[in-house]
Short mmCIF file of N, CA and C in Angstrom, two decimals:
data_model
loop_
_atom_site.label_atom_id
_atom_site.label_comp_id
_atom_site.label_asym_id
_atom_site.label_seq_id
_atom_site.Cartn_x
_atom_site.Cartn_y
_atom_site.Cartn_z
N GLN V 1 -156.37 19.52 -115.25
CA GLN V 1 -155.17 19.22 -115.23
C GLN V 1 -154.41 18.68 -116.53
N VAL V 2 -153.29 19.19 -116.77
CA VAL V 2 -153.14 18.83 -117.53
C VAL V 2 -152.46 17.04 -118.21
N LEU V 3 -152.45 17.03 -119.60
CA LEU V 3 -151.58 15.51 -119.67
C LEU V 3 -151.25 15.38 -121.00
N LEU V 4 -149.99 14.52 -121.18
CA LEU V 4 -149.06 15.27 -121.73
C LEU V 4 -148.90 14.05 -122.69
N VAL V 5 -148.84 13.50 -123.67
CA VAL V 5 -148.37 12.15 -124.48
C VAL V 5 -147.46 11.91 -125.34
N GLU V 6 -146.17 11.71 -125.11
CA GLU V 6 -145.60 11.65 -125.95
C GLU V 6 -145.25 10.68 -127.15
N SER V 7 -144.85 10.81 -128.10
CA SER V 7 -144.45 9.40 -129.28
C SER V 7 -143.31 9.52 -130.46
N GLY V 8 -142.67 8.64 -130.86
CA GLY V 8 -142.25 9.17 -131.59
C GLY V 8 -140.60 8.96 -131.32
N GLY V 9 -140.55 8.70 -130.68
CA GLY V 9 -139.04 7.95 -129.70
C GLY V 9 -138.56 6.43 -130.38
N GLY V 10 -136.89 6.10 -130.50
CA GLY V 10 -136.79 5.12 -131.20
C GLY V 10 -135.10 4.54 -130.52
N LEU V 11 -134.69 4.04 -131.90
CA LEU V 11 -133.49 4.05 -131.82
C LEU V 11 -133.16 4.33 -133.34
N VAL V 12 -131.78 5.46 -133.54
CA VAL V 12 -132.14 5.50 -134.74
C VAL V 12 -130.20 5.51 -134.89
N GLN V 13 -129.48 5.40 -135.74
CA GLN V 13 -127.86 5.59 -136.24
C GLN V 13 -127.69 7.32 -136.09
N THR V 14 -126.14 7.48 -135.76
CA THR V 14 -125.68 8.64 -135.76
C THR V 14 -125.88 9.07 -136.88
N GLY V 15 -126.37 10.48 -136.86
CA GLY V 15 -126.23 11.11 -138.38
C GLY V 15 -128.04 11.35 -139.16
N GLY V 16 -128.53 10.31 -138.09
CA GLY V 16 -130.20 10.24 -138.72
C GLY V 16 -131.07 11.09 -137.91
N SER V 17 -132.09 10.92 -138.36
CA SER V 17 -133.24 12.23 -137.67
C SER V 17 -134.33 11.19 -137.00
N LEU V 18 -134.98 11.70 -136.27
CA LEU V 18 -136.16 11.63 -135.70
C LEU V 18 -137.25 12.49 -135.65
N LYS V 19 -138.63 12.46 -135.40
CA LYS V 19 -139.31 13.20 -134.89
C LYS V 19 -140.61 13.09 -134.41
N LEU V 20 -139.91 13.59 -133.09
CA LEU V 20 -141.20 13.48 -131.66
C LEU V 20 -142.39 14.71 -131.36
N SER V 21 -143.31 13.71 -130.78
CA SER V 21 -144.69 13.73 -131.12
C SER V 21 -145.13 14.40 -129.34
N CYS V 22 -146.08 15.54 -129.10
CA CYS V 22 -146.73 15.36 -128.02
C CYS V 22 -148.11 15.51 -127.57
N SER V 23 -148.71 15.49 -127.79
CA SER V 23 -150.59 15.52 -127.09
C SER V 23 -150.61 15.40 -125.92
N ALA V 24 -151.33 16.96 -125.81
CA ALA V 24 -151.73 17.90 -125.39
C ALA V 24 -153.10 17.83 -124.61
N SER V 25 -153.42 17.39 -123.45
CA SER V 25 -155.05 17.70 -123.44
C SER V 25 -155.18 17.99 -122.17
N GLY V 26 -156.04 18.44 -121.43
CA GLY V 26 -156.83 19.19 -120.47
C GLY V 26 -156.16 20.63 -119.62
N GLY V 27 -155.69 21.60 -121.08
CA GLY V 27 -155.36 22.63 -120.25
C GLY V 27 -155.26 23.76 -122.05
N ILE V 28 -155.54 24.51 -121.84
CA ILE V 28 -155.60 26.20 -122.68
C ILE V 28 -154.31 25.44 -123.61
N PHE V 29 -154.59 25.11 -124.44
CA PHE V 29 -152.63 24.56 -125.20
C PHE V 29 -152.50 26.10 -125.68
N ALA V 30 -153.20 27.15 -126.45
CA ALA V 30 -152.35 28.00 -127.88
C ALA V 30 -152.15 28.63 -126.68
N ALA V 31 -152.27 29.35 -125.35
CA ALA V 31 -152.42 29.77 -124.43
C ALA V 31 -150.26 29.20 -123.49
N TYR V 32 -150.34 28.38 -123.87
CA TYR V 32 -148.94 27.89 -122.74
C TYR V 32 -147.90 28.11 -124.02
N THR V 33 -146.66 28.59 -122.87
CA THR V 33 -145.05 28.01 -123.64
C THR V 33 -144.71 26.88 -123.63
N MET V 34 -144.50 25.76 -124.40
CA MET V 34 -144.61 24.66 -124.45
C MET V 34 -142.97 23.98 -125.08
N GLY V 35 -142.55 23.15 -124.41
CA GLY V 35 -141.16 22.63 -124.24
C GLY V 35 -140.69 21.24 -124.76
N TRP V 36 -139.29 20.94 -124.95
CA TRP V 36 -139.06 20.01 -124.49
C TRP V 36 -137.44 19.44 -124.13
N PHE V 37 -137.55 18.49 -122.93
CA PHE V 37 -136.48 18.69 -121.98
C PHE V 37 -135.66 17.53 -121.97
N ARG V 38 -134.91 17.17 -121.65
CA ARG V 38 -133.84 15.51 -122.11
C ARG V 38 -132.98 15.77 -120.50
N GLN V 39 -133.47 13.58 -120.73
CA GLN V 39 -132.57 13.57 -119.55
C GLN V 39 -132.06 12.05 -119.79
N GLY V 40 -130.41 12.44 -120.30
CA GLY V 40 -129.36 11.53 -120.31
C GLY V 40 -129.09 10.74 -119.43
N PRO V 41 -128.91 9.46 -119.77
CA PRO V 41 -128.39 8.72 -118.80
C PRO V 41 -127.36 8.92 -117.13
N GLY V 42 -127.37 8.83 -116.05
CA GLY V 42 -126.65 9.39 -115.15
C GLY V 42 -126.56 11.37 -115.35
N LYS V 43 -127.62 11.92 -116.12
CA LYS V 43 -127.06 13.20 -116.11
C LYS V 43 -128.69 13.80 -115.58
N GLU V 44 -128.65 14.60 -114.73
CA GLU V 44 -129.57 15.90 -114.73
C GLU V 44 -130.73 15.96 -115.98
N ARG V 45 -131.84 16.64 -115.65
CA ARG V 45 -132.52 16.83 -116.57
C ARG V 45 -132.57 17.88 -117.37
N GLU V 46 -132.08 18.43 -118.71
CA GLU V 46 -132.27 19.87 -119.27
C GLU V 46 -132.95 20.01 -119.94
N PHE V 47 -132.70 21.28 -120.44
CA PHE V 47 -133.92 21.96 -121.53
C PHE V 47 -132.91 21.79 -122.94
N VAL V 48 -133.96 21.77 -123.87
CA VAL V 48 -133.37 21.22 -124.98
C VAL V 48 -134.69 22.53 -126.16
N ALA V 49 -135.03 22.76 -126.17
CA ALA V 49 -136.02 24.13 -126.86
C ALA V 49 -137.67 24.21 -126.67
N ALA V 50 -137.54 25.60 -126.50
CA ALA V 50 -139.35 26.03 -126.28
C ALA V 50 -139.71 26.89 -127.60
N ILE V 51 -141.17 27.04 -127.32
CA ILE V 51 -141.79 27.64 -128.50
C ILE V 51 -143.07 28.43 -127.60
N SER V 52 -143.07 29.50 -127.64
CA SER V 52 -144.32 30.74 -127.23
C SER V 52 -145.23 30.52 -128.06
N TRP V 53 -146.53 31.88 -128.25
CA TRP V 53 -147.02 31.84 -129.74
C TRP V 53 -146.07 32.75 -130.55
N SER V 54 -144.77 33.08 -130.35
CA SER V 54 -144.50 34.36 -131.31
C SER V 54 -142.78 33.52 -131.02
N SER V 55 -141.94 33.55 -130.88
CA SER V 55 -140.37 32.80 -130.62
C SER V 55 -140.54 31.25 -130.48
N THR V 56 -138.73 30.63 -130.90
CA THR V 56 -138.49 29.74 -130.10
C THR V 56 -137.17 29.66 -129.81
N TYR V 57 -136.71 28.78 -128.69
CA TYR V 57 -135.10 29.11 -128.14
C TYR V 57 -134.92 27.84 -128.01
N TYR V 58 -133.50 27.33 -128.44
CA TYR V 58 -132.96 26.56 -128.25
C TYR V 58 -131.86 26.47 -127.29
N ALA V 59 -131.32 25.36 -126.44
CA ALA V 59 -130.13 25.15 -126.15
C ALA V 59 -129.03 25.28 -127.46
N ASP V 60 -127.41 25.90 -126.92
CA ASP V 60 -126.57 25.63 -127.44
C ASP V 60 -126.62 24.37 -128.12
N SER V 61 -126.40 23.51 -127.56
CA SER V 61 -125.98 21.55 -128.08
C SER V 61 -126.87 21.25 -129.38
N VAL V 62 -127.80 22.64 -130.07
CA VAL V 62 -129.03 21.71 -130.67
C VAL V 62 -129.37 22.43 -131.99
N LYS V 63 -128.80 23.86 -131.27
CA LYS V 63 -128.98 24.40 -132.71
C LYS V 63 -129.02 24.03 -134.05
N GLY V 64 -129.50 24.58 -134.57
CA GLY V 64 -129.24 23.73 -136.45
C GLY V 64 -129.41 22.92 -136.40
N ARG V 65 -130.12 21.72 -135.35
CA ARG V 65 -130.03 20.30 -135.99
C ARG V 65 -131.40 20.35 -135.14
N PHE V 66 -132.06 20.94 -134.87
CA PHE V 66 -133.68 20.78 -134.02
C PHE V 66 -133.97 21.90 -134.18
N ASN V 67 -135.68 21.01 -134.67
CA ASN V 67 -136.77 22.31 -135.21
C ASN V 67 -137.99 22.23 -134.07
N ILE V 68 -138.94 22.82 -133.20
CA ILE V 68 -139.74 22.75 -132.31
C ILE V 68 -140.74 23.42 -133.22
N SER V 69 -141.99 22.65 -133.02
CA SER V 69 -143.12 23.52 -134.18
C SER V 69 -144.50 22.74 -133.06
N ARG V 70 -144.95 23.77 -133.52
CA ARG V 70 -146.45 23.21 -132.92
C ARG V 70 -147.91 23.86 -133.31
N ASP V 71 -148.82 22.53 -132.99
CA ASP V 71 -149.64 22.94 -134.25
C ASP V 71 -151.05 22.97 -133.18
N ASN V 72 -151.49 24.39 -133.01
CA ASN V 72 -152.50 24.82 -131.52
C ASN V 72 -153.87 24.10 -132.32
N ALA V 73 -154.07 23.64 -133.18
CA ALA V 73 -155.92 23.47 -133.54
C ALA V 73 -155.81 21.98 -133.12
N LYS V 74 -154.92 21.44 -132.86
CA LYS V 74 -154.38 20.22 -132.90
C LYS V 74 -153.86 19.74 -131.38
N SER V 75 -153.72 20.64 -130.92
CA SER V 75 -152.72 20.89 -129.51
C SER V 75 -151.87 19.60 -129.76
N MET V 76 -150.93 19.55 -130.56
CA MET V 76 -150.00 19.23 -131.17
C MET V 76 -148.47 19.65 -130.67
N LEU V 77 -147.39 19.30 -130.15
CA LEU V 77 -145.95 20.00 -130.25
C LEU V 77 -145.30 18.78 -130.89
N TYR V 78 -143.90 19.30 -131.60
CA TYR V 78 -142.96 18.76 -132.52
C TYR V 78 -142.00 18.96 -131.73
N LEU V 79 -140.62 17.91 -132.10
CA LEU V 79 -139.88 18.19 -131.96
C LEU V 79 -139.00 17.03 -132.71
N GLU V 80 -138.55 18.00 -134.23
CA GLU V 80 -138.23 17.39 -135.33
C GLU V 80 -136.48 17.15 -134.70
N MET V 81 -135.98 16.43 -135.52
CA MET V 81 -134.18 16.04 -134.77
C MET V 81 -133.40 15.43 -135.63
N SER V 82 -132.78 16.03 -136.20
CA SER V 82 -131.75 15.71 -137.52
C SER V 82 -130.13 16.03 -137.49
N SER V 83 -129.25 15.28 -137.81
CA SER V 83 -127.94 14.83 -137.16
C SER V 83 -127.16 14.47 -136.59
N LEU V 84 -128.50 13.49 -135.64
CA LEU V 84 -128.70 12.98 -134.07
C LEU V 84 -126.96 12.17 -133.82
N LYS V 85 -126.68 12.69 -132.88
CA LYS V 85 -125.11 12.41 -132.09
C LYS V 85 -125.21 11.47 -131.06
N PRO V 86 -124.43 10.43 -131.02
CA PRO V 86 -124.74 9.46 -129.75
C PRO V 86 -124.77 10.23 -128.52
N GLU V 87 -124.98 11.66 -128.40
CA GLU V 87 -124.67 12.14 -126.90
C GLU V 87 -126.34 12.55 -126.65
N ASP V 88 -127.33 13.01 -127.56
CA ASP V 88 -127.64 13.68 -128.12
C ASP V 88 -129.73 12.32 -126.70
N THR V 89 -128.49 10.81 -126.81
CA THR V 89 -129.37 9.45 -126.38
C THR V 89 -130.14 10.05 -125.10
N ALA V 90 -131.32 9.87 -125.17
CA ALA V 90 -131.91 10.49 -123.47
C ALA V 90 -133.36 10.13 -123.61
N VAL V 91 -134.25 9.79 -122.72
CA VAL V 91 -135.53 10.55 -122.41
C VAL V 91 -135.45 11.56 -122.25
N TYR V 92 -136.15 11.64 -123.61
CA TYR V 92 -137.32 13.59 -124.10
C TYR V 92 -138.56 13.29 -123.53
N TYR V 93 -138.67 14.54 -122.71
CA TYR V 93 -139.94 15.34 -121.93
C TYR V 93 -140.70 16.30 -122.85
N CYS V 94 -141.33 15.85 -123.02
CA CYS V 94 -142.54 17.49 -123.34
C CYS V 94 -143.22 18.41 -121.97
N ALA V 95 -143.28 19.22 -121.94
CA ALA V 95 -142.93 19.99 -121.27
C ALA V 95 -144.57 20.89 -121.32
N ALA V 96 -145.39 21.70 -120.49
CA ALA V 96 -146.50 22.91 -120.71
C ALA V 96 -146.06 23.18 -119.87
N ASP V 97 -146.68 24.73 -120.59
CA ASP V 97 -146.97 26.40 -118.86
C ASP V 97 -145.41 26.54 -118.18
N LEU V 98 -144.66 26.05 -119.52
CA LEU V 98 -142.91 26.83 -118.88
C LEU V 98 -143.22 28.46 -118.57
N GLU V 99 -142.62 29.05 -117.16
CA GLU V 99 -142.18 30.09 -116.99
C GLU V 99 -141.72 30.76 -117.11
N TYR V 100 -140.37 29.96 -117.13
CA TYR V 100 -139.03 29.93 -117.71
C TYR V 100 -137.88 28.46 -118.28
N ASN V 101 -137.18 28.92 -119.39
CA ASN V 101 -136.24 27.30 -119.52
C ASN V 101 -135.09 26.80 -118.60
N ALA V 102 -136.21 25.89 -117.88
CA ALA V 102 -135.02 25.32 -116.81
C ALA V 102 -136.48 24.50 -116.35
N PRO V 103 -135.93 23.42 -115.81
CA PRO V 103 -137.04 22.34 -115.07
C PRO V 103 -137.68 22.99 -113.28
N GLU V 104 -136.66 23.84 -113.23
CA GLU V 104 -137.62 24.35 -112.05
C GLU V 104 -138.73 25.14 -112.85
N GLY V 105 -139.03 25.81 -114.01
CA GLY V 105 -139.90 26.42 -114.48
C GLY V 105 -140.76 26.01 -115.46
N VAL V 106 -140.94 24.26 -114.90
CA VAL V 106 -141.90 24.11 -115.67
C VAL V 106 -143.73 23.23 -115.11
N ASN V 107 -144.59 23.18 -115.25
CA ASN V 107 -145.57 22.75 -114.60
C ASN V 107 -146.65 21.88 -114.95
N HIS V 108 -146.19 21.47 -116.19
CA HIS V 108 -147.21 20.50 -116.56
C HIS V 108 -145.43 19.25 -117.24
N TRP V 109 -145.88 17.95 -116.79
CA TRP V 109 -144.62 17.01 -117.91
C TRP V 109 -145.43 15.56 -118.04
N GLY V 110 -144.70 15.19 -119.24
CA GLY V 110 -145.33 13.79 -119.54
C GLY V 110 -144.66 13.06 -119.11
N GLN V 111 -145.11 11.49 -120.15
CA GLN V 111 -144.16 10.66 -118.82
C GLN V 111 -142.63 10.27 -119.35
N GLY V 112 -142.82 11.58 -121.25
CA GLY V 112 -141.40 11.26 -121.55
C GLY V 112 -140.97 9.69 -122.70
N THR V 113 -140.36 10.07 -123.85
CA THR V 113 -140.41 8.44 -124.67
C THR V 113 -138.74 8.89 -124.99
N GLN V 114 -137.67 7.37 -124.99
CA GLN V 114 -136.82 6.92 -125.13
C GLN V 114 -135.76 7.40 -126.54
N VAL V 115 -135.32 8.41 -126.80
CA VAL V 115 -134.38 8.23 -127.59
C VAL V 115 -133.31 8.03 -128.33
N THR V 116 -132.96 6.52 -128.54
CA THR V 116 -131.11 6.18 -128.21
C THR V 116 -129.98 6.58 -129.79
N VAL V 117 -128.92 7.22 -129.72
CA VAL V 117 -128.55 7.07 -131.19
C VAL V 117 -127.38 6.46 -130.92
N SER V 118 -126.86 5.48 -131.98
CA SER V 118 -125.78 4.56 -131.65
C SER V 118 -124.84 4.97 -132.43
N SER V 119 -123.35 4.45 -132.25
CA SER V 119 -122.17 5.24 -132.98
C SER V 119 -122.05 4.36 -133.90
#
């Protein structure tokens, strides 16, 4: 059983920054492709970013503003978000063992952390 616990969400003004963290346990963290997804109010869950052992992937909407990273020794996943916009407001979910970069391709989910960007 893989357990994912997100932290770091909160309220930030437009143009601000936040760093999300995800602590993973119960699996082989270093072997997994890890990712972040988000679900805004009234919207479907969508891909944000992913990281394998050698590559990173980003949704077009966050390229150049968000950075995904991982620390395999600590079983930690991070998402550094900058130049935040109101449309980034969503619950952000940590995801483990991605088969592909869509919600249907995720095998393990965290409980989510709320990010609210005020205008």
